[in-house]
XYZ file of C-alpha atoms in Angstrom:
706
model
C 157.068 227.231 -0.801
C 153.411 227.754 -1.514
C 153.632 225.288 -4.357
C 155.242 222.690 -2.089
C 152.471 222.955 0.510
C 149.789 222.639 -2.110
C 151.524 219.784 -3.904
C 150.253 216.224 -3.327
C 153.568 214.660 -4.111
C 155.166 212.648 -1.164
C 151.918 212.038 0.798
C 152.337 208.281 0.532
C 155.705 208.563 2.207
C 154.199 210.488 5.124
C 151.404 207.947 5.567
C 153.908 205.140 5.379
C 156.076 206.748 8.039
C 153.039 207.136 10.343
C 152.006 203.510 9.800
C 155.528 202.194 10.344
C 155.829 204.259 13.546
C 152.546 202.809 14.857
C 153.569 199.267 13.961
C 156.962 199.818 15.600
C 155.330 201.170 18.756
C 152.883 198.243 18.913
C 155.675 195.745 18.295
C 157.802 197.351 21.015
C 154.952 197.134 23.532
C 154.250 193.539 22.511
C 157.902 192.553 22.894
C 158.161 194.113 26.358
C 154.803 192.571 27.337
C 156.075 189.136 26.241
C 159.335 189.676 28.130
C 157.368 190.590 31.292
C 155.308 187.406 31.021
C 158.484 185.427 30.406
C 160.032 187.008 33.500
C 156.973 186.141 35.587
C 157.141 182.548 34.383
C 160.890 182.342 35.084
C 160.371 183.806 38.549
C 157.565 181.350 39.306
C 159.652 178.360 38.196
C 162.617 179.613 40.197
C 160.506 180.015 43.340
C 159.018 176.556 42.862
C 162.506 175.131 42.679
C 163.394 176.957 45.867
C 160.287 175.647 47.628
C 160.943 172.074 46.461
C 164.503 172.299 47.671
C 163.368 173.546 51.063
C 160.760 170.785 51.355
C 163.332 168.158 50.391
C 165.252 168.989 53.557
C 162.689 167.197 55.766
C 163.317 166.138 59.329
C 164.866 162.657 59.372
C 163.660 161.803 62.881
C 160.072 162.490 61.960
C 160.578 160.576 58.720
C 161.154 157.458 60.832
C 157.548 157.948 62.052
C 156.280 158.295 58.495
C 155.840 162.062 58.942
C 157.214 164.857 56.798
C 157.986 168.351 58.038
C 160.692 170.919 57.483
C 164.034 170.008 58.996
C 165.567 173.466 58.605
C 165.521 176.486 60.817
C 163.447 179.422 59.514
C 166.621 181.387 58.711
C 168.307 178.539 56.862
C 165.096 177.745 55.022
C 164.772 181.321 53.778
C 168.429 181.346 52.723
C 168.066 178.081 50.809
C 164.933 179.223 49.000
C 166.645 182.453 47.969
C 169.803 180.742 46.775
C 168.042 178.073 44.727
C 165.582 180.572 43.256
C 168.412 182.928 42.222
C 170.354 180.103 40.605
C 167.336 179.081 38.577
C 166.755 182.544 37.168
C 168.244 183.242 33.708
C 170.611 185.758 35.289
C 172.175 183.077 37.351
C 172.637 180.374 34.749
C 175.260 181.653 32.258
C 176.730 184.656 33.976
C 176.302 188.356 33.465
C 177.834 188.398 29.947
C 175.429 186.009 28.240
C 172.567 187.333 26.209
C 169.183 187.049 27.902
C 165.742 187.613 26.473
C 164.546 188.621 29.939
C 167.021 189.742 32.558
C 164.765 188.689 35.440
C 166.134 189.800 38.776
C 164.828 188.801 42.204
C 164.923 191.474 44.902
C 166.513 189.507 47.775
C 165.425 192.012 50.416
C 161.749 191.387 49.556
C 161.936 187.605 49.987
C 159.518 186.326 52.658
C 159.046 182.702 53.700
C 156.009 181.846 55.852
C 155.885 178.517 57.712
C 152.304 177.443 58.434
C 150.257 174.290 59.176
C 152.539 172.486 61.601
C 152.242 168.842 62.647
C 150.602 170.064 65.842
C 147.519 170.719 63.709
C 145.524 167.493 63.970
C 143.977 167.881 60.534
C 147.444 168.009 58.970
C 148.762 165.327 61.289
C 145.917 162.945 60.468
C 146.243 163.572 56.728
C 149.902 162.549 56.814
C 149.076 159.444 58.825
C 146.424 158.453 56.282
C 148.811 158.966 53.382
C 151.487 156.917 55.120
C 149.223 154.074 56.223
C 147.529 153.640 52.855
C 150.679 151.805 51.846
C 151.553 150.190 55.169
C 148.308 149.166 56.859
C 147.519 145.463 56.530
C 144.016 146.507 55.570
C 143.270 143.092 54.071
C 144.027 141.496 57.395
C 142.001 144.088 59.288
C 139.073 143.628 56.927
C 139.371 139.874 57.202
C 139.289 139.953 60.990
C 136.560 142.586 61.120
C 134.411 140.778 58.557
C 134.845 137.509 60.394
C 133.879 139.070 63.696
C 130.868 140.643 62.040
C 129.569 137.093 61.608
C 129.133 136.984 65.383
C 127.065 140.151 65.459
C 123.746 138.329 65.806
C 125.121 136.048 68.489
C 126.562 138.997 70.413
C 123.335 140.956 70.193
C 121.352 137.879 71.201
C 123.572 137.337 74.238
C 123.169 140.978 75.171
C 119.408 140.661 74.717
C 119.445 137.576 76.971
C 121.187 139.571 79.714
C 118.842 142.530 79.318
C 115.739 140.334 79.226
C 116.995 138.409 82.233
C 117.497 141.678 84.099
C 114.027 142.924 83.165
C 112.341 139.631 84.073
C 114.178 139.326 87.376
C 112.998 142.799 88.325
C 109.436 141.936 87.311
C 109.510 138.591 89.112
C 110.918 140.222 92.229
C 108.231 142.904 92.092
C 105.496 140.313 91.614
C 106.741 138.162 94.494
C 106.961 141.213 96.741
C 103.345 142.134 95.926
C 102.210 138.553 96.528
C 103.999 138.602 99.873
C 102.194 141.807 100.800
C 98.872 140.308 99.682
C 99.516 137.177 101.751
C 100.247 139.297 104.819
C 96.971 141.161 104.286
C 95.114 137.870 103.923
C 96.779 136.397 107.025
C 95.900 139.514 108.973
C 92.250 139.131 107.934
C 92.125 135.442 108.803
C 93.819 135.961 112.185
C 91.411 138.769 112.917
C 88.413 136.591 112.021
C 89.742 133.763 114.171
C 90.027 136.091 117.173
C 86.610 137.610 116.444
C 85.032 134.183 116.226
C 86.274 133.312 119.728
C 84.979 136.604 121.059
C 81.594 136.118 119.411
C 81.421 132.561 120.711
C 81.898 133.820 124.270
C 79.317 136.543 123.779
C 76.809 134.133 122.259
C 77.341 131.706 125.133
C 76.728 134.549 127.546
C 73.514 135.470 125.730
C 72.442 131.811 125.772
C 73.018 131.648 129.512
C 70.910 134.732 130.107
C 68.214 133.335 127.854
C 68.202 130.103 129.849
C 67.864 132.009 133.096
C 64.969 134.049 131.740
C 63.199 131.052 130.213
C 59.428 131.089 131.109
C 59.379 134.797 131.932
C 58.864 138.028 130.194
C 60.063 141.440 131.071
C 56.501 142.803 131.220
C 55.289 140.085 133.574
C 58.244 140.561 135.880
C 57.656 144.308 135.925
C 53.979 143.731 136.863
C 54.933 141.330 139.647
C 57.442 143.828 140.936
C 54.739 146.510 141.135
C 52.354 144.156 142.935
C 54.927 143.117 145.502
C 55.840 146.745 146.112
C 52.247 147.376 147.323
C 52.158 144.505 149.852
C 52.714 145.333 153.526
C 54.140 142.360 155.375
C 52.610 141.521 158.747
C 55.394 139.622 160.287
C 59.156 139.694 160.042
C 59.116 136.356 158.238
C 56.752 137.747 155.613
C 58.941 140.848 155.257
C 62.026 138.702 154.676
C 60.218 136.553 152.108
C 58.909 139.640 150.324
C 62.362 141.184 150.222
C 63.789 138.010 148.703
C 61.141 137.989 145.986
C 61.820 141.650 145.199
C 65.555 140.990 144.874
C 64.975 137.948 142.628
C 62.643 139.848 140.307
C 65.010 142.869 140.175
C 67.904 140.558 139.323
C 65.938 139.006 136.472
C 65.001 142.446 135.161
C 68.677 143.413 135.176
C 69.403 140.265 133.182
C 67.053 141.571 130.518
C 68.965 144.875 130.492
C 72.278 143.007 130.273
C 70.932 140.956 127.370
C 69.782 144.028 125.472
C 73.052 145.845 126.093
C 75.120 142.830 124.974
C 73.038 142.436 121.823
C 73.607 146.081 120.935
C 77.316 145.695 121.591
C 77.594 142.571 119.433
C 75.650 144.128 116.586
C 77.715 147.322 116.658
C 81.005 145.354 116.780
C 80.000 143.101 113.892
C 79.089 146.098 111.714
C 82.382 147.861 112.503
C 84.426 144.723 111.931
C 82.636 143.932 108.678
C 83.534 147.406 107.389
C 87.133 146.988 108.543
C 87.433 143.585 106.886
C 85.875 144.952 103.704
C 88.517 147.716 103.618
C 91.306 145.210 104.175
C 89.931 143.012 101.446
C 89.928 145.987 99.060
C 93.598 146.617 99.893
C 94.315 142.909 99.387
C 92.601 142.961 95.983
C 94.606 146.071 95.075
C 97.871 144.227 95.760
C 96.634 141.237 93.772
C 95.659 143.503 90.853
C 99.145 145.056 90.869
C 100.718 141.594 91.015
C 98.540 140.459 88.102
C 99.610 143.492 86.064
C 103.258 142.586 86.645
C 102.509 138.944 85.842
C 100.948 140.091 82.551
C 104.134 142.063 81.778
C 106.171 138.895 82.370
C 103.889 136.984 80.023
C 104.232 139.696 77.374
C 108.030 139.675 77.609
C 108.089 135.922 77.054
C 105.586 136.200 74.191
C 107.760 138.834 72.515
C 110.788 136.616 73.012
C 109.129 133.763 71.138
C 108.727 136.024 68.109
C 112.310 137.311 68.287
C 113.988 133.948 68.678
C 112.432 132.662 65.455
C 114.884 134.763 63.435
C 117.708 134.999 65.981
C 121.036 133.204 65.523
C 122.008 133.667 69.149
C 122.205 131.128 71.977
C 118.825 129.489 71.341
C 119.280 126.965 74.135
C 119.645 129.756 76.657
C 116.446 131.427 75.511
C 114.531 128.215 76.159
C 114.917 128.805 79.882
C 112.554 131.745 79.659
C 109.805 129.346 78.639
C 110.061 127.851 82.142
C 109.493 131.176 83.876
C 106.364 130.887 86.024
C 103.422 132.863 84.676
C 100.603 132.647 87.232
C 97.799 133.786 84.960
C 94.501 135.415 85.811
C 93.003 132.203 87.278
C 95.528 132.275 90.138
C 94.622 135.807 91.117
C 90.886 135.191 90.739
C 91.220 132.183 93.039
C 93.028 134.306 95.626
C 90.372 136.960 95.445
C 87.465 134.509 95.575
C 88.965 132.675 98.550
C 89.123 135.745 100.781
C 85.816 136.988 99.385
C 84.122 133.714 100.395
C 85.415 134.002 103.951
C 84.336 137.623 104.108
C 80.916 136.684 102.722
C 80.538 134.030 105.437
C 81.269 136.602 108.099
C 78.857 138.978 106.391
C 76.065 136.395 106.735
C 76.855 136.081 110.434
C 76.691 139.871 110.837
C 73.387 139.917 108.957
C 71.921 137.278 111.275
C 72.812 139.440 114.267
C 70.389 142.057 112.989
C 67.439 139.648 113.415
C 65.006 140.000 116.331
C 64.832 137.852 118.232
C 68.319 136.412 117.841
C 68.526 132.802 116.742
C 71.385 131.860 119.006
C 71.693 128.310 117.735
C 71.976 129.474 114.102
C 74.370 132.226 115.123
C 76.609 129.726 116.852
C 76.655 127.566 113.725
C 77.348 130.602 111.496
C 80.130 131.762 113.801
C 81.714 128.331 113.755
C 81.318 128.143 109.950
C 83.224 131.348 109.177
C 85.871 130.393 111.764
C 86.453 127.025 110.112
C 86.391 128.564 106.625
C 88.868 131.272 107.607
C 91.145 128.701 109.251
C 91.066 126.407 106.218
C 91.772 129.234 103.808
C 94.650 130.476 105.945
C 96.099 126.959 106.202
C 95.937 126.512 102.414
C 97.352 129.974 101.802
C 100.168 129.444 104.318
C 101.054 126.094 102.782
C 101.208 127.570 99.275
C 103.233 130.564 100.459
C 105.657 128.394 102.448
C 106.236 126.189 99.419
C 106.781 129.314 97.322
C 109.158 130.753 99.871
C 111.083 127.515 100.126
C 111.481 127.267 96.366
C 112.561 130.904 96.093
C 114.968 130.508 99.024
C 116.576 127.461 97.398
C 116.817 129.300 94.098
C 118.285 132.334 95.857
C 120.852 130.103 97.542
C 121.925 128.607 94.214
C 122.094 132.064 92.645
C 124.259 133.333 95.487
C 126.581 130.335 95.114
C 127.071 130.989 91.385
C 127.387 134.723 91.995
C 130.047 133.999 94.609
C 131.976 131.824 92.139
C 131.840 134.554 89.498
C 132.788 137.164 92.109
C 135.841 135.153 93.137
C 137.002 135.010 89.530
C 136.445 138.746 89.194
C 138.553 139.346 92.308
C 141.316 137.248 90.756
C 141.041 139.270 87.545
C 141.150 142.484 89.562
C 144.296 141.321 91.344
C 145.826 140.164 88.049
C 145.128 143.534 86.424
C 147.380 145.135 89.043
C 150.307 142.922 88.035
C 151.907 144.953 85.259
C 155.135 145.101 83.257
C 156.021 148.665 84.209
C 159.509 150.162 84.547
C 161.023 152.086 87.451
C 161.332 155.343 85.506
C 157.827 155.359 84.067
C 156.450 157.775 86.651
C 158.852 160.551 85.653
C 158.006 159.979 81.983
C 154.281 160.204 82.709
C 154.882 163.512 84.453
C 156.004 164.847 81.077
C 152.960 163.404 79.314
C 150.094 164.087 81.682
C 148.923 166.888 83.937
C 147.980 170.476 83.158
C 151.444 171.227 81.778
C 152.038 167.869 80.108
C 152.545 167.186 76.412
C 149.054 165.742 75.986
C 147.446 168.936 77.250
C 149.877 170.952 75.125
C 148.714 169.312 71.882
C 145.053 169.272 72.908
C 145.199 173.036 73.424
C 146.884 173.620 70.067
C 144.140 171.926 68.072
C 141.156 174.153 67.361
C 139.416 171.914 64.859
C 137.206 170.207 67.446
C 136.032 170.865 70.956
C 137.609 169.216 73.988
C 136.540 165.604 74.333
C 135.866 163.933 77.654
C 138.491 161.413 78.793
C 137.813 157.714 78.353
C 136.408 155.885 81.390
C 138.718 153.473 83.169
C 137.539 149.917 82.295
C 139.095 148.518 85.478
C 136.463 150.373 87.525
C 133.866 147.923 86.155
C 135.494 145.188 88.263
C 133.971 146.906 91.293
C 130.464 146.017 90.077
C 128.437 143.057 91.272
C 128.835 139.887 89.172
C 125.353 140.351 87.692
C 125.994 143.984 86.722
C 129.492 143.147 85.445
C 128.126 140.334 83.286
C 125.504 142.635 81.800
C 128.118 145.305 81.066
C 130.294 142.638 79.410
C 127.496 141.730 76.993
C 126.881 145.421 76.302
C 130.583 145.853 75.477
C 130.523 142.847 73.138
C 127.389 144.099 71.402
C 128.865 147.605 71.165
C 132.016 146.210 69.562
C 129.955 144.545 66.848
C 128.093 147.791 66.182
C 131.371 149.706 65.853
C 132.601 147.283 63.204
C 129.643 148.011 60.943
C 131.978 150.037 58.754
C 135.742 150.385 58.453
C 136.605 154.055 58.332
C 139.729 156.244 58.118
C 140.054 155.652 61.838
C 141.444 152.214 61.080
C 144.496 153.820 59.483
C 145.135 155.949 62.566
C 144.775 152.903 64.781
C 147.156 150.839 62.662
C 149.622 153.712 62.723
C 149.635 153.588 66.511
C 150.077 149.810 66.493
C 152.960 149.921 63.996
C 154.940 152.817 65.407
C 154.369 152.354 69.150
C 154.782 149.453 71.525
C 152.293 147.593 73.724
C 152.406 145.062 76.547
C 153.282 141.996 74.461
C 155.372 143.923 71.918
C 158.561 142.045 72.757
C 156.885 138.757 71.782
C 155.855 140.144 68.419
C 159.243 141.811 67.939
C 160.995 138.501 68.419
C 158.666 137.085 65.789
C 159.712 139.855 63.379
C 156.296 141.515 63.265
C 157.457 145.120 63.436
C 159.064 146.516 60.298
C 158.929 150.291 60.649
C 162.053 152.408 60.703
C 161.547 153.683 64.228
C 162.213 151.136 66.951
C 159.442 151.067 69.583
C 161.692 148.877 71.713
C 163.879 151.855 72.640
C 161.117 154.380 73.278
C 160.858 156.178 76.594
C 157.845 154.096 77.616
C 158.200 150.351 77.263
C 155.330 147.923 76.582
C 152.593 150.482 77.199
C 152.457 153.197 74.534
C 149.326 151.909 72.826
C 147.652 151.431 76.189
C 148.395 155.094 76.890
C 146.977 156.076 73.488
C 143.826 154.117 74.354
C 143.130 155.331 77.879
C 145.432 158.273 78.612
C 145.635 157.403 82.307
C 148.436 158.982 84.345
C 150.489 155.849 85.066
C 151.740 152.662 83.469
C 149.921 150.551 86.049
C 146.628 152.300 85.342
C 146.890 151.950 81.554
C 148.004 148.321 81.505
C 145.431 147.509 84.177
C 142.702 149.173 82.126
C 143.692 147.158 79.039
C 143.680 143.941 81.072
C 140.266 144.738 82.531
C 138.728 145.541 79.150
C 140.107 142.443 77.450
C 138.889 140.369 80.392
C 135.481 142.010 80.089
C 135.257 141.047 76.418
C 136.572 137.517 76.977
C 134.070 137.121 79.825
C 131.231 138.117 77.500
C 132.366 135.657 74.821
C 132.914 132.804 77.245
C 129.595 133.446 78.994
C 127.809 133.533 75.631
C 129.390 130.155 74.820
C 128.239 128.779 78.177
C 124.715 130.047 77.547
C 124.623 127.875 74.435
C 125.128 124.755 76.567
C 121.794 122.850 76.789
C 122.718 121.635 80.289
C 122.432 125.169 81.610
C 118.748 125.340 80.677
C 117.943 122.689 83.252
C 118.656 125.220 85.981
C 115.136 126.598 85.477
C 115.673 130.212 86.508
C 116.924 132.752 83.928
C 119.050 134.472 86.564
C 120.474 131.172 87.769
C 121.250 130.172 84.168
C 122.924 133.528 83.642
C 124.960 133.334 86.863
C 125.977 129.717 86.198
C 127.150 130.666 82.705
C 128.848 133.758 84.137
C 130.769 131.697 86.707
C 131.869 129.287 83.975
C 132.729 132.101 81.586
C 134.720 134.087 84.149
C 136.883 131.063 84.939
C 137.640 130.392 81.263
C 138.246 134.113 80.627
C 140.964 134.099 83.308
C 142.672 131.236 81.482
C 142.430 133.132 78.195
C 144.074 136.183 79.767
C 147.073 134.135 80.861
C 147.578 132.915 77.288
C 147.126 136.399 75.790
C 149.639 138.019 78.155
C 152.217 135.467 77.056
C 151.860 136.835 73.527
C 149.874 133.871 72.233
C 146.448 133.959 70.587
C 143.119 132.363 71.477
C 140.049 131.672 69.304
C 137.586 134.521 69.465
C 134.834 131.943 69.877
C 135.185 128.185 70.121
C 132.967 127.645 67.104
C 135.369 129.800 65.012
C 138.695 128.100 65.596
C 140.196 129.769 62.520
C 139.683 133.270 63.939
C 142.334 133.642 66.611
C 143.155 136.977 68.195
C 146.173 137.935 70.286
C 146.756 140.815 72.677
C 147.608 143.197 69.832
C 144.378 142.324 68.038
C 142.340 143.210 71.109
C 144.156 146.535 71.366
C 143.265 146.999 67.690
C 139.593 146.349 68.452
C 139.580 148.696 71.436
C 141.214 151.460 69.407
C 138.257 151.076 67.077
C 135.787 151.138 69.967
C 137.318 154.184 71.663
C 136.698 156.590 68.817
C 137.531 159.896 70.505
C 139.909 160.884 67.747
C 141.019 164.201 69.208
C 142.230 162.512 72.387
C 143.885 159.715 70.450
C 145.782 161.980 68.047
C 146.924 164.279 70.849
C 148.389 161.327 72.733
C 150.193 160.103 69.596
C 151.612 163.608 69.085
C 152.702 163.692 72.726
C 154.486 160.326 72.385
C 156.330 161.457 69.248
C 157.380 164.629 71.058
C 158.503 162.541 74.034
C 160.508 160.056 71.949
C 162.155 162.566 69.596
C 162.305 165.722 71.700
C 160.804 167.572 68.729
C 158.057 170.125 69.279
C 155.649 169.388 66.446
C 154.340 172.950 66.642
C 157.728 174.065 65.248
C 157.608 171.613 62.373
C 155.876 173.165 59.397
C 154.371 171.084 56.637
C 153.433 174.004 54.399
C 155.571 176.961 53.314
C 154.539 180.030 51.376
C 157.203 182.126 49.576
C 156.656 185.684 48.369
C 159.194 187.858 46.545
C 159.333 190.963 44.365
C 161.146 190.606 41.026
C 161.815 192.976 38.118
C 162.796 192.910 34.465
C 164.182 195.701 32.225
C 162.001 197.417 29.622
C 163.687 197.717 26.211
C 161.528 200.220 24.407
C 158.948 202.657 25.750
C 158.660 202.216 29.547
C 155.868 204.782 29.861
C 153.579 202.702 27.660
C 153.700 199.802 30.178
C 151.951 202.029 32.726
C 149.121 202.486 30.209
C 148.964 198.702 29.664
C 148.616 198.188 33.418
C 145.717 200.659 33.473
C 143.687 198.429 31.177
C 144.273 195.438 33.517
C 146.670 193.466 31.334
C 149.480 193.598 33.929
C 149.548 193.456 37.734
C 152.952 194.977 38.458
C 154.271 198.499 38.358
C 157.016 200.439 36.523
C 160.088 201.563 38.414
C 162.235 203.646 36.088
C 163.095 201.551 33.078
C 162.303 198.249 34.863
C 158.994 196.544 35.462
C 158.422 195.152 38.989
C 155.969 192.402 39.953
C 155.156 190.258 43.003
C 155.231 186.455 43.017
C 153.783 184.022 45.629
C 154.329 180.276 45.607
C 153.279 177.688 48.195
C 154.248 174.072 48.735
C 153.463 171.326 51.209
C 154.260 167.710 51.992
């Protein structure tokens, strides 16, 4: 025994056994590790097959709208995923008796199917619309129309600038004329006052002349001396006493005349000084009004000067802009003349007042001076009145013509307003709108379910613009036309959403296009709950058919009015009217009449040229709805209304229709060799599962979406 322990024979065999055991252990772990990875891969593929099968069972009704969402109930969907996944595992392919490298087994009780991201989510909803419309939208046609209309951008902006400049100039002209009227009233007040003062001074000077004549050949001192001498005489007889008394009375009367003269002179001098100060104050106020009027006149001149620079590069209605060159600019010479005229009269009165300060008074010169300022004041007032009356007459005639054209335009607007109330609505529309609108309606339901953006304000009702005055309505029409051109600066994803609405939902002239074979989608808008109005509802979201169709009519009329008025502004004959406002109102009356004719054609389903100088670009009712969908870019509102219409037409709650499913399950595979070693492998991070007896368990999560 001792010899055996000390012997070196057989050591190679021991080492070999140890090495073989280590290699066997490593190979066993490697085989089980490979089988686990194979099981994970099999489980993943099986779950993917289950998810694909579940997604293939999409809702057929929503498919007709180009939308994809699960058509199964949650229970049936979970069952289908489990069945398909189990069949695709190796244990389900060849039966229990076939040999399997990995006996992967899915634990059915752990299967969980989560349905998330429904079609009520506007981000998901929009993404599906974009995917669908990439292949359906006539984007070439849209681009062609949009690009063609872009050519009118300069003309539209120029027409809008004409309206805005006309509005600014009319305000300035009105302000200037009002200030000139106030200045004229101040001037007339001064001249009337001077005329009355001249008569008063003439009477006073005549009175002074009479006193002077009575006192001719006497002096106050001599009369006073005579009075003292007579007072010392004692008459001897009654006749002498009577004669003495008569002399005393005569001398006393003459002395009182001197007092009256002095008192009247003081009164005249004081009055002239007071009146000169009063007239000077009035003249300062008059000059202030004239300075304000000149400032406004300078603003008018600057506006016209700026216009000359702008029109050099403008492609707008050049003929219309020429009318602004005829706008009256008074210039500084006019205002200096007005100031100098009143100043000259005031200076003449000032000379008269200065002469009154002389001692003794030169009554003859004063009479001449008084008559001079009276004549000068009268002549200036006559000239001023004549100029103002001519100005008033011209303005009154212009105002009359403006009112006539405004009345014509207003009558056409009233016709358009009445026409907008004639709609193609059905008897049952009100009950349908009760489902769509209101606090508990479908629109509010889908607005509340979208958290991606904040609540957007509702669109304004375009028909309310028909309540404006013709001038204000015309200006708003040009603003709308200019705004449309700005919107078309770039074609965005919004175009796809808009075309989706136009393809899958009806509008007022849909029946005309349907008869022409325009619609080709699988859903039939002709049998929807709302007839000939769905796109109008998408646009405006008003609570009735009449309101939505009326709003569409009003907005199309507004745009046609702008186009037709812009065409009329290009007519050289209009420039002869002379007044920018009159030119504008004349063009507006002409444009409103032609716009009414265009509306009749459009409502019959026909098309009209967008502008007469572009005969090739014709737009119909649908095209205008297309443009307005582009203009009204409140996407949240628009998508919510589309969702509400789909819900209304199909009866399907889009919140229950998932577009994304996530499947999670726990699977296991048997361990052939040393199960305990797999726990050690997990500790080093090579595996994510856990050992359960002689089987290795792992979790698997797979997601899929449309």
